Amino acid sequence: MVRNPSNRTQFRPDDHDAEHFLLTTVVGSYPKPTWLSTVKELSEDSGAAFDDAALAEAYDDAARVITHEHERAGLDTVVDGEMRREEMVEYFAHRIPGYEFNGPVKVWGHNYFDKPSVVSEVDYDEPWLLDEFEFTASVARKPVKVPITGPYTLARWSFNEAYDDTESLAYDLADLVNEEVKGLVDAGARYVQIDEPALATTPDDHHIVGESMERIVDGISENVRICLHVCYGDYSRIYPEINDFPIDEFDVELCNDGYEQIDVFRNPEFEPDLALGVVDVHDAEVESVAEIKRNIQQGLKVVSPDRLTVSPDCGVKLLPREVAYQKIANMAQAAREVEAELDAGEIEVAAPQR
């Protein structure tokens, strides 16, 4: 049950001269400036003359730098690179009453994850991202997208010690996300992305994500663009069910496997807009503009140009910063060149036209 994908027109720049418009964006995370790690270490050193106010200023500076870096790369919508966040579940769990932390757990090799536990009914007592959004919007010249870790992932990637099952926990969390989104919308947010990487590993739970999305968008204006991002997995196990989700845009990670699954979304007809990953976030080699243009055209097998959003496969925080920037800059340039070629009738669109 698609919401109102035509709300994408609000993100078209006033000076966009091409007839066609491919919306360009990023999924969320971005490499942090190296000095930010040093600043955080200073803030944790009791002997350093570095207080919370100085740390907050450093986060603001980093967010400003990365927001402007996204704009310089040519993106139509920007994110602050999640400068204030370290891990996508932990960040929110620290802000939700009902969660507690009991130490890190090993996830693979020598890597550890500070996995939280839900020990009582979850609750919403204060905004999670409002300050982050308001600051980014105040320094950005382009519209700002807000990524939020979805309720299914928050539930699935936590120890559940309080609820009968993951489903009931996810629904309570979805109600909290709804409150958060309403506050962001009141503050001016018009593009919200719900991240559900856990669905990629447990696709049979797609009905939980679908119902969670229903709760998240309850009372949210159709002028607000709602995107759902699901990381790489077997998409055939959640499609065509995605068509019934109340979203405007579905963001997929297909570049890293050479678009082997692109045909999954061609039959039956894809209903929401498609946000297609066109650069590989797991490869430090920068794709050429020509290669990215070919990747963009993979999306035109599924949707018409006015329904295609162009983005990286996923967050780019694990890449060297200069590599992440160049990938995004090449991506934006490729999108503009594809638009020009579409205007000239040089590209054949295989997707159904509406």
CSV table of N, CA, C and O in Angstrom, one decimal, residues 213-325:
chain,number,residue,atom,x,y,z
A,213,MET,N,5.7,-0.7,10.2
A,213,MET,CA,5.6,0.5,9.3
A,213,MET,C,4.2,1.1,9.4
A,213,MET,O,4.1,2.3,9.4
A,214,GLU,N,3.2,0.3,9.5
A,214,GLU,CA,1.8,0.9,9.6
A,214,GLU,C,1.7,1.7,10.9
A,214,GLU,O,1.1,2.8,10.9
A,215,ARG,N,2.3,1.3,12.0
A,215,ARG,CA,2.3,2.0,13.2
A,215,ARG,C,3.2,3.3,13.1
A,215,ARG,O,2.8,4.3,13.6
A,216,ILE,N,4.3,3.2,12.4
A,216,ILE,CA,5.2,4.3,12.3
A,216,ILE,C,4.6,5.4,11.6
A,216,ILE,O,4.8,6.6,11.9
A,217,VAL,N,3.9,5.2,10.5
A,217,VAL,CA,3.3,6.2,9.6
A,217,VAL,C,2.0,6.7,10.1
A,217,VAL,O,1.4,7.6,9.5
A,218,ASP,N,1.4,6.1,11.1
A,218,ASP,CA,0.1,6.5,11.6
A,218,ASP,C,0.1,8.0,12.0
A,218,ASP,O,0.9,8.4,12.8
A,219,GLY,N,-0.7,8.8,11.4
A,219,GLY,CA,-0.8,10.2,11.6
A,219,GLY,C,0.3,11.1,11.0
A,219,GLY,O,0.3,12.3,11.3
A,220,ILE,N,1.1,10.5,10.1
A,220,ILE,CA,2.2,11.2,9.5
A,220,ILE,C,1.7,11.7,8.1
A,220,ILE,O,1.2,10.9,7.3
A,221,SER,N,1.8,12.9,7.8
A,221,SER,CA,1.3,13.5,6.6
A,221,SER,C,2.0,12.8,5.4
A,221,SER,O,3.1,12.4,5.4
A,222,GLU,N,1.2,12.7,4.3
A,222,GLU,CA,1.7,12.0,3.1
A,222,GLU,C,2.7,12.9,2.4
A,222,GLU,O,3.3,12.5,1.4
A,223,ASN,N,2.9,14.2,2.8
A,223,ASN,CA,3.9,15.1,2.3
A,223,ASN,C,5.3,14.7,2.8
A,223,ASN,O,6.3,15.2,2.3
A,224,VAL,N,5.3,13.9,3.8
A,224,VAL,CA,6.6,13.4,4.4
A,224,VAL,C,7.0,12.1,3.7
A,224,VAL,O,6.2,11.2,3.6
A,225,ARG,N,8.2,12.1,3.1
A,225,ARG,CA,8.7,10.9,2.4
A,225,ARG,C,9.2,9.9,3.4
A,225,ARG,O,10.1,10.2,4.2
A,226,ILE,N,8.6,8.7,3.3
A,226,ILE,CA,9.0,7.6,4.1
A,226,ILE,C,9.8,6.5,3.3
A,226,ILE,O,9.2,5.9,2.4
A,227,CYS,N,11.0,6.3,3.6
A,227,CYS,CA,11.8,5.3,2.9
A,227,CYS,C,12.1,4.1,3.9
A,227,CYS,O,12.3,4.3,5.1
A,228,LEU,N,12.1,2.9,3.3
A,228,LEU,CA,12.5,1.8,4.1
A,228,LEU,C,13.8,1.2,3.4
A,228,LEU,O,13.8,0.9,2.2
A,229,HIS,N,14.9,1.1,4.2
A,229,HIS,CA,16.1,0.5,3.7
A,229,HIS,C,16.4,-0.9,4.3
A,229,HIS,O,16.3,-1.0,5.6
A,230,VAL,N,16.6,-1.8,3.5
A,230,VAL,CA,16.9,-3.2,3.9
A,230,VAL,C,18.2,-3.6,3.2
A,230,VAL,O,18.3,-3.6,2.0
A,231,CYS,N,19.2,-4.0,4.1
A,231,CYS,CA,20.5,-4.4,3.5
A,231,CYS,C,20.4,-5.7,2.7
A,231,CYS,O,19.4,-6.4,2.6
A,232,TYR,N,21.5,-6.0,2.1
A,232,TYR,CA,21.6,-7.1,1.2
A,232,TYR,C,21.1,-8.4,1.8
A,232,TYR,O,21.5,-8.8,2.9
A,233,GLY,N,20.3,-9.2,1.0
A,233,GLY,CA,19.8,-10.5,1.4
A,233,GLY,C,19.1,-11.1,0.3
A,233,GLY,O,19.2,-10.6,-0.9
A,234,ASP,N,18.3,-12.1,0.5
A,234,ASP,CA,17.5,-12.7,-0.5
A,234,ASP,C,16.2,-12.0,-0.6
A,234,ASP,O,15.2,-12.2,0.1
A,235,TYR,N,16.2,-11.0,-1.5
A,235,TYR,CA,15.0,-10.1,-1.6
A,235,TYR,C,13.7,-10.9,-2.1
A,235,TYR,O,12.6,-10.4,-1.9
A,236,SER,N,13.9,-12.0,-2.8
A,236,SER,CA,12.8,-12.7,-3.3
A,236,SER,C,11.9,-13.3,-2.1
A,236,SER,O,10.8,-13.6,-2.3
A,237,ARG,N,12.5,-13.3,-0.9
A,237,ARG,CA,11.7,-13.7,0.3
A,237,ARG,C,10.9,-12.6,0.9
A,237,ARG,O,10.1,-12.9,1.8
A,238,ILE,N,11.1,-11.4,0.5
A,238,ILE,CA,10.3,-10.3,1.0
A,238,ILE,C,9.5,-9.5,-0.1
A,238,ILE,O,8.9,-8.5,0.1
A,239,TYR,N,9.7,-10.0,-1.3
A,239,TYR,CA,9.0,-9.4,-2.5
A,239,TYR,C,8.1,-10.4,-3.2
A,239,TYR,O,8.6,-11.5,-3.4
A,240,PRO,N,6.9,-10.1,-3.5
A,240,PRO,CA,6.2,-8.7,-3.6
A,240,PRO,C,5.6,-8.2,-2.3
A,240,PRO,O,4.9,-7.2,-2.4
A,241,GLU,N,5.8,-8.8,-1.2
A,241,GLU,CA,5.1,-8.4,0.1
A,241,GLU,C,5.4,-6.9,0.3
A,241,GLU,O,4.6,-6.2,0.9
A,242,ILE,N,6.6,-6.4,-0.1
A,242,ILE,CA,7.0,-5.0,0.1
A,242,ILE,C,6.0,-4.1,-0.5
A,242,ILE,O,5.8,-3.0,0.0
A,243,ASN,N,5.4,-4.5,-1.6
A,243,ASN,CA,4.4,-3.7,-2.2
A,243,ASN,C,3.2,-3.3,-1.3
A,243,ASN,O,2.5,-2.3,-1.6
A,244,ASP,N,3.0,-4.1,-0.3
A,244,ASP,CA,1.9,-3.8,0.6
A,244,ASP,C,2.3,-2.9,1.8
A,244,ASP,O,1.4,-2.5,2.6
A,245,PHE,N,3.6,-2.5,1.9
A,245,PHE,CA,4.0,-1.7,3.0
A,245,PHE,C,3.7,-0.3,2.8
A,245,PHE,O,3.7,0.2,1.6
A,246,PRO,N,3.3,0.5,3.8
A,246,PRO,CA,3.0,1.9,3.7
A,246,PRO,C,4.2,2.8,3.6
A,246,PRO,O,4.6,3.5,4.5
A,247,ILE,N,4.9,2.7,2.5
A,247,ILE,CA,6.1,3.5,2.3
A,247,ILE,C,6.1,4.2,0.9
A,247,ILE,O,5.2,3.9,0.1
A,248,ASP,N,6.9,5.2,0.8
A,248,ASP,CA,7.1,5.9,-0.5
A,248,ASP,C,8.2,5.3,-1.3
A,248,ASP,O,8.2,5.4,-2.6
A,249,GLU,N,9.2,4.8,-0.6
A,249,GLU,CA,10.4,4.4,-1.3
A,249,GLU,C,11.0,3.2,-0.6
A,249,GLU,O,11.0,3.1,0.6
A,250,PHE,N,11.6,2.2,-1.4
A,250,PHE,CA,12.2,1.1,-0.9
A,250,PHE,C,13.7,1.1,-1.3
A,250,PHE,O,13.9,1.2,-2.6
A,251,ASP,N,14.6,1.1,-0.4
A,251,ASP,CA,16.0,1.2,-0.7
A,251,ASP,C,16.7,-0.1,-0.6
A,251,ASP,O,16.7,-0.8,0.4
A,252,VAL,N,17.4,-0.5,-1.7
A,252,VAL,CA,18.0,-1.9,-1.8
A,252,VAL,C,19.5,-1.8,-2.1
A,252,VAL,O,20.0,-0.9,-2.7
A,253,GLU,N,20.2,-2.8,-1.6
A,253,GLU,CA,21.6,-3.0,-1.8
A,253,GLU,C,21.9,-4.1,-2.8
A,253,GLU,O,21.9,-5.3,-2.5
A,254,LEU,N,22.1,-3.7,-4.0
A,254,LEU,CA,22.3,-4.6,-5.1
A,254,LEU,C,23.6,-4.5,-5.9
A,254,LEU,O,23.9,-5.4,-6.7
A,255,CYS,N,24.3,-3.4,-5.7
A,255,CYS,CA,25.5,-3.2,-6.5
A,255,CYS,C,26.6,-4.2,-6.2
A,255,CYS,O,27.3,-4.7,-7.1
A,256,ASN,N,26.6,-4.6,-4.9
A,256,ASN,CA,27.7,-5.5,-4.5
A,256,ASN,C,27.6,-6.9,-5.1
A,256,ASN,O,28.6,-7.7,-5.1
A,257,ASP,N,26.5,-7.3,-5.6
A,257,ASP,CA,26.4,-8.6,-6.3
A,257,ASP,C,26.2,-8.5,-7.8
A,257,ASP,O,25.8,-9.4,-8.5
A,258,GLY,N,26.4,-7.3,-8.3
A,258,GLY,CA,26.3,-7.1,-9.8
A,258,GLY,C,24.9,-7.1,-10.3
A,258,GLY,O,24.6,-7.4,-11.4
A,259,TYR,N,23.9,-6.8,-9.4
A,259,TYR,CA,22.5,-6.7,-9.8
A,259,TYR,C,21.9,-8.0,-10.2
A,259,TYR,O,21.0,-8.1,-11.0
A,260,GLU,N,22.4,-9.1,-9.6
A,260,GLU,CA,21.9,-10.4,-9.9
A,260,GLU,C,20.4,-10.6,-9.5
A,260,GLU,O,19.7,-11.4,-10.1
A,261,GLN,N,19.9,-9.8,-8.6
A,261,GLN,CA,18.6,-9.9,-8.1
A,261,GLN,C,17.6,-8.8,-8.7
A,261,GLN,O,16.5,-8.7,-8.3
A,262,ILE,N,18.1,-8.0,-9.6
A,262,ILE,CA,17.3,-6.9,-10.1
A,262,ILE,C,15.9,-7.4,-10.6
A,262,ILE,O,14.9,-6.7,-10.5
A,263,ASP,N,15.9,-8.5,-11.3
A,263,ASP,CA,14.7,-9.0,-11.9
A,263,ASP,C,13.7,-9.4,-10.9
A,263,ASP,O,12.5,-9.6,-11.2
A,264,VAL,N,14.1,-9.7,-9.6
A,264,VAL,CA,13.1,-10.0,-8.6
A,264,VAL,C,12.0,-8.9,-8.5
A,264,VAL,O,10.8,-9.3,-8.2
A,265,PHE,N,12.4,-7.7,-8.7
A,265,PHE,CA,11.5,-6.6,-8.5
A,265,PHE,C,10.7,-6.2,-9.8
A,265,PHE,O,9.9,-5.2,-9.8
A,266,ARG,N,10.8,-7.0,-10.8
A,266,ARG,CA,10.1,-6.7,-12.1
A,266,ARG,C,8.7,-7.3,-12.2
A,266,ARG,O,7.9,-6.9,-13.0
A,267,ASN,N,8.5,-8.4,-11.5
A,267,ASN,CA,7.3,-9.1,-11.6
A,267,ASN,C,6.8,-9.7,-10.3
A,267,ASN,O,7.6,-10.5,-9.7
A,268,PRO,N,5.7,-9.2,-9.7
A,268,PRO,CA,4.8,-8.2,-10.3
A,268,PRO,C,5.4,-6.8,-10.3
A,268,PRO,O,6.5,-6.6,-9.7
A,269,GLU,N,4.7,-5.9,-10.8
A,269,GLU,CA,5.2,-4.5,-11.0
A,269,GLU,C,5.5,-3.9,-9.6
A,269,GLU,O,4.8,-4.1,-8.6
A,270,PHE,N,6.6,-3.2,-9.5
A,270,PHE,CA,7.1,-2.6,-8.3
A,270,PHE,C,6.3,-1.4,-8.0
A,270,PHE,O,6.1,-0.5,-8.9
A,271,GLU,N,5.7,-1.3,-6.8
A,271,GLU,CA,4.8,-0.2,-6.4
A,271,GLU,C,5.4,1.0,-5.9
A,271,GLU,O,5.1,2.1,-6.3
A,272,PRO,N,6.3,0.9,-4.9
A,272,PRO,CA,6.9,2.2,-4.3
A,272,PRO,C,8.0,2.7,-5.3
A,272,PRO,O,8.3,2.1,-6.3
A,273,ASP,N,8.5,3.9,-5.0
A,273,ASP,CA,9.7,4.3,-5.7
A,273,ASP,C,10.9,3.4,-5.3
A,273,ASP,O,10.9,2.8,-4.2
A,274,LEU,N,11.9,3.3,-6.2
A,274,LEU,CA,13.0,2.5,-5.9
A,274,LEU,C,14.2,3.3,-5.6
A,274,LEU,O,14.6,4.2,-6.4
A,275,ALA,N,14.9,3.1,-4.5
A,275,ALA,CA,16.2,3.8,-4.2
A,275,ALA,C,17.2,2.7,-4.4
A,275,ALA,O,17.3,1.7,-3.7
A,276,LEU,N,18.0,2.9,-5.4
A,276,LEU,CA,18.9,1.8,-5.9
A,276,LEU,C,20.4,2.2,-5.5
A,276,LEU,O,20.9,3.2,-5.8
A,277,GLY,N,21.0,1.2,-4.8
A,277,GLY,CA,22.5,1.4,-4.5
A,277,GLY,C,23.3,1.2,-5.8
A,277,GLY,O,23.1,0.2,-6.5
A,278,VAL,N,24.1,2.2,-6.2
A,278,VAL,CA,24.8,2.2,-7.4
A,278,VAL,C,26.3,2.3,-7.2
A,278,VAL,O,27.1,2.3,-8.2
A,279,VAL,N,26.8,2.4,-6.0
A,279,VAL,CA,28.2,2.2,-5.7
A,279,VAL,C,28.3,1.2,-4.5
A,279,VAL,O,27.5,1.2,-3.6
A,280,ASP,N,29.4,0.4,-4.6
A,280,ASP,CA,29.6,-0.7,-3.6
A,280,ASP,C,30.4,-0.1,-2.4
A,280,ASP,O,31.5,0.4,-2.5
A,281,VAL,N,29.7,-0.2,-1.2
A,281,VAL,CA,30.3,0.4,0.0
A,281,VAL,C,31.3,-0.6,0.6
A,281,VAL,O,32.0,-0.3,1.6
A,282,HIS,N,31.5,-1.8,0.1
A,282,HIS,CA,32.4,-2.8,0.6
A,282,HIS,C,33.7,-2.8,-0.2
A,282,HIS,O,34.6,-3.7,0.1
A,283,ASP,N,33.8,-2.0,-1.2
A,283,ASP,CA,35.0,-2.0,-2.1
A,283,ASP,C,35.6,-0.6,-2.1
A,283,ASP,O,34.9,0.4,-2.4
A,284,ALA,N,36.8,-0.5,-1.8
A,284,ALA,CA,37.5,0.8,-1.7
A,284,ALA,C,37.9,1.3,-3.1
A,284,ALA,O,38.4,2.5,-3.1
A,285,GLU,N,37.7,0.6,-4.1
A,285,GLU,CA,37.9,1.1,-5.5
A,285,GLU,C,36.8,2.0,-5.9
A,285,GLU,O,35.6,1.6,-5.8
A,286,VAL,N,37.1,3.2,-6.3
A,286,VAL,CA,36.1,4.2,-6.7
A,286,VAL,C,35.6,3.9,-8.1
A,286,VAL,O,36.4,3.8,-9.1
A,287,GLU,N,34.3,3.7,-8.2
A,287,GLU,CA,33.7,3.4,-9.5
A,287,GLU,C,33.8,4.7,-10.4
A,287,GLU,O,33.6,5.8,-9.9
A,288,SER,N,34.0,4.4,-11.7
A,288,SER,CA,34.0,5.5,-12.6
A,288,SER,C,32.6,6.1,-12.9
A,288,SER,O,31.6,5.4,-12.6
A,289,VAL,N,32.5,7.3,-13.4
A,289,VAL,CA,31.1,7.8,-13.7
A,289,VAL,C,30.5,6.9,-14.7
A,289,VAL,O,29.2,6.6,-14.6
A,290,ALA,N,31.2,6.4,-15.7
A,290,ALA,CA,30.6,5.6,-16.7
A,290,ALA,C,30.0,4.3,-16.1
A,290,ALA,O,28.9,3.8,-16.5
A,291,GLU,N,30.8,3.7,-15.2
A,291,GLU,CA,30.3,2.5,-14.5
A,291,GLU,C,29.0,2.7,-13.7
A,291,GLU,O,28.0,2.0,-13.8
A,292,ILE,N,29.0,3.8,-13.0
A,292,ILE,CA,27.8,4.2,-12.2
A,292,ILE,C,26.6,4.5,-13.1
A,292,ILE,O,25.5,4.1,-12.8
A,293,LYS,N,26.8,5.1,-14.3
A,293,LYS,CA,25.7,5.3,-15.2
A,293,LYS,C,25.1,4.0,-15.6
A,293,LYS,O,23.9,3.9,-15.7
A,294,ARG,N,25.9,3.0,-15.9
A,294,ARG,CA,25.4,1.7,-16.2
A,294,ARG,C,24.6,1.1,-15.0
A,294,ARG,O,23.6,0.4,-15.3
A,295,ASN,N,25.1,1.3,-13.8
A,295,ASN,CA,24.4,0.8,-12.7
A,295,ASN,C,23.0,1.5,-12.5
A,295,ASN,O,22.0,0.8,-12.2
A,296,ILE,N,23.0,2.8,-12.7
A,296,ILE,CA,21.7,3.5,-12.6
A,296,ILE,C,20.7,2.9,-13.6
A,296,ILE,O,19.5,2.8,-13.3
A,297,GLN,N,21.2,2.6,-14.8
A,297,GLN,CA,20.2,2.0,-15.8
A,297,GLN,C,19.6,0.7,-15.4
A,297,GLN,O,18.6,0.3,-15.9
A,298,GLN,N,20.3,0.0,-14.5
A,298,GLN,CA,19.7,-1.2,-13.9
A,298,GLN,C,18.3,-0.9,-13.3
A,298,GLN,O,17.4,-1.7,-13.3
A,299,GLY,N,18.3,0.2,-12.6
A,299,GLY,CA,17.1,0.6,-11.9
A,299,GLY,C,16.0,0.9,-12.9
A,299,GLY,O,14.8,0.8,-12.5
A,300,LEU,N,16.3,1.4,-14.1
A,300,LEU,CA,15.3,1.7,-15.1
A,300,LEU,C,14.6,0.5,-15.7
A,300,LEU,O,13.7,0.6,-16.5
A,301,LYS,N,15.1,-0.7,-15.3
A,301,LYS,CA,14.4,-1.9,-15.6
A,301,LYS,C,13.2,-2.1,-14.7
A,301,LYS,O,12.3,-2.9,-15.1
A,302,VAL,N,13.2,-1.5,-13.6
A,302,VAL,CA,12.2,-1.7,-12.6
A,302,VAL,C,11.2,-0.5,-12.5
A,302,VAL,O,10.0,-0.7,-12.4
A,303,VAL,N,11.7,0.7,-12.5
A,303,VAL,CA,10.8,1.9,-12.4
A,303,VAL,C,11.2,2.9,-13.5
A,303,VAL,O,12.3,2.9,-14.0
A,304,SER,N,10.3,3.8,-13.7
A,304,SER,CA,10.6,4.9,-14.7
A,304,SER,C,11.5,5.9,-14.0
A,304,SER,O,11.6,5.9,-12.7
A,305,PRO,N,12.1,6.8,-14.7
A,305,PRO,CA,13.1,7.7,-14.1
A,305,PRO,C,12.5,8.6,-13.0
A,305,PRO,O,13.2,8.9,-12.1
A,306,ASP,N,11.3,9.0,-13.1
A,306,ASP,CA,10.7,9.8,-12.1
A,306,ASP,C,10.4,9.1,-10.8
A,306,ASP,O,9.9,9.7,-9.9
A,307,ARG,N,10.7,7.8,-10.8
A,307,ARG,CA,10.5,7.0,-9.6
A,307,ARG,C,11.8,6.4,-9.1
A,307,ARG,O,11.8,5.5,-8.2
A,308,LEU,N,12.9,6.8,-9.6
A,308,LEU,CA,14.2,6.3,-9.3
A,308,LEU,C,15.0,7.2,-8.4
A,308,LEU,O,15.3,8.4,-8.8
A,309,THR,N,15.5,6.7,-7.3
A,309,THR,CA,16.4,7.4,-6.4
A,309,THR,C,17.7,6.7,-6.5
A,309,THR,O,17.8,5.5,-6.5
A,310,VAL,N,18.8,7.5,-6.5
A,310,VAL,CA,20.2,7.0,-6.6
A,310,VAL,C,20.9,7.2,-5.3
A,310,VAL,O,21.0,8.3,-4.8
A,311,SER,N,21.5,6.1,-4.8
A,311,SER,CA,22.3,6.2,-3.5
A,311,SER,C,23.4,5.2,-3.5
A,311,SER,O,23.4,4.3,-4.4
A,312,PRO,N,24.3,5.2,-2.5
A,312,PRO,CA,25.2,4.1,-2.3
A,312,PRO,C,24.4,2.9,-1.8
A,312,PRO,O,23.3,3.0,-1.4
A,313,ASP,N,25.1,1.7,-1.9
A,313,ASP,CA,24.4,0.5,-1.4
A,313,ASP,C,24.0,0.6,0.0
A,313,ASP,O,22.9,0.1,0.4
A,314,CYS,N,24.8,1.2,0.9
A,314,CYS,CA,24.5,1.2,2.3
A,314,CYS,C,25.3,2.4,2.9
A,314,CYS,O,25.8,3.3,2.1
A,315,GLY,N,25.4,2.5,4.2
A,315,GLY,CA,26.3,3.5,4.8
A,315,GLY,C,27.7,3.3,4.4
A,315,GLY,O,28.2,2.2,4.1
A,316,VAL,N,28.5,4.4,4.3
A,316,VAL,CA,29.9,4.3,3.7
A,316,VAL,C,30.9,4.5,4.8
A,316,VAL,O,32.1,4.8,4.5
A,317,LYS,N,30.5,4.4,6.1
A,317,LYS,CA,31.4,4.8,7.2
A,317,LYS,C,32.7,4.0,7.3
A,317,LYS,O,33.7,4.4,7.8
A,318,LEU,N,32.7,2.8,6.7
A,318,LEU,CA,33.9,1.9,6.8
A,318,LEU,C,34.9,2.2,5.7
A,318,LEU,O,36.0,1.6,5.7
A,319,LEU,N,34.6,3.0,4.8
A,319,LEU,CA,35.5,3.4,3.7
A,319,LEU,C,36.5,4.5,4.1
A,319,LEU,O,36.1,5.3,5.0
A,320,PRO,N,37.6,4.6,3.5
A,320,PRO,CA,38.4,5.9,3.7
A,320,PRO,C,37.6,7.1,3.3
A,320,PRO,O,36.9,7.0,2.3
A,321,ARG,N,37.7,8.2,4.0
A,321,ARG,CA,36.9,9.3,3.8
A,321,ARG,C,37.0,9.8,2.4
A,321,ARG,O,36.0,10.2,1.7
A,322,GLU,N,38.2,9.9,1.8
A,322,GLU,CA,38.4,10.4,0.5
A,322,GLU,C,37.8,9.5,-0.6
A,322,GLU,O,37.3,10.0,-1.6
A,323,VAL,N,37.8,8.2,-0.3
A,323,VAL,CA,37.1,7.3,-1.2
A,323,VAL,C,35.6,7.4,-1.1
A,323,VAL,O,34.9,7.4,-2.2
A,324,ALA,N,35.1,7.5,0.1
A,324,ALA,CA,33.6,7.7,0.2
A,324,ALA,C,33.2,9.0,-0.5
A,324,ALA,O,32.1,9.0,-1.2
A,325,TYR,N,33.9,10.1,-0.3
A,325,TYR,CA,33.5,11.3,-1.0
A,325,TYR,C,33.5,11.2,-2.5
A,325,TYR,O,32.6,11.6,-3.2
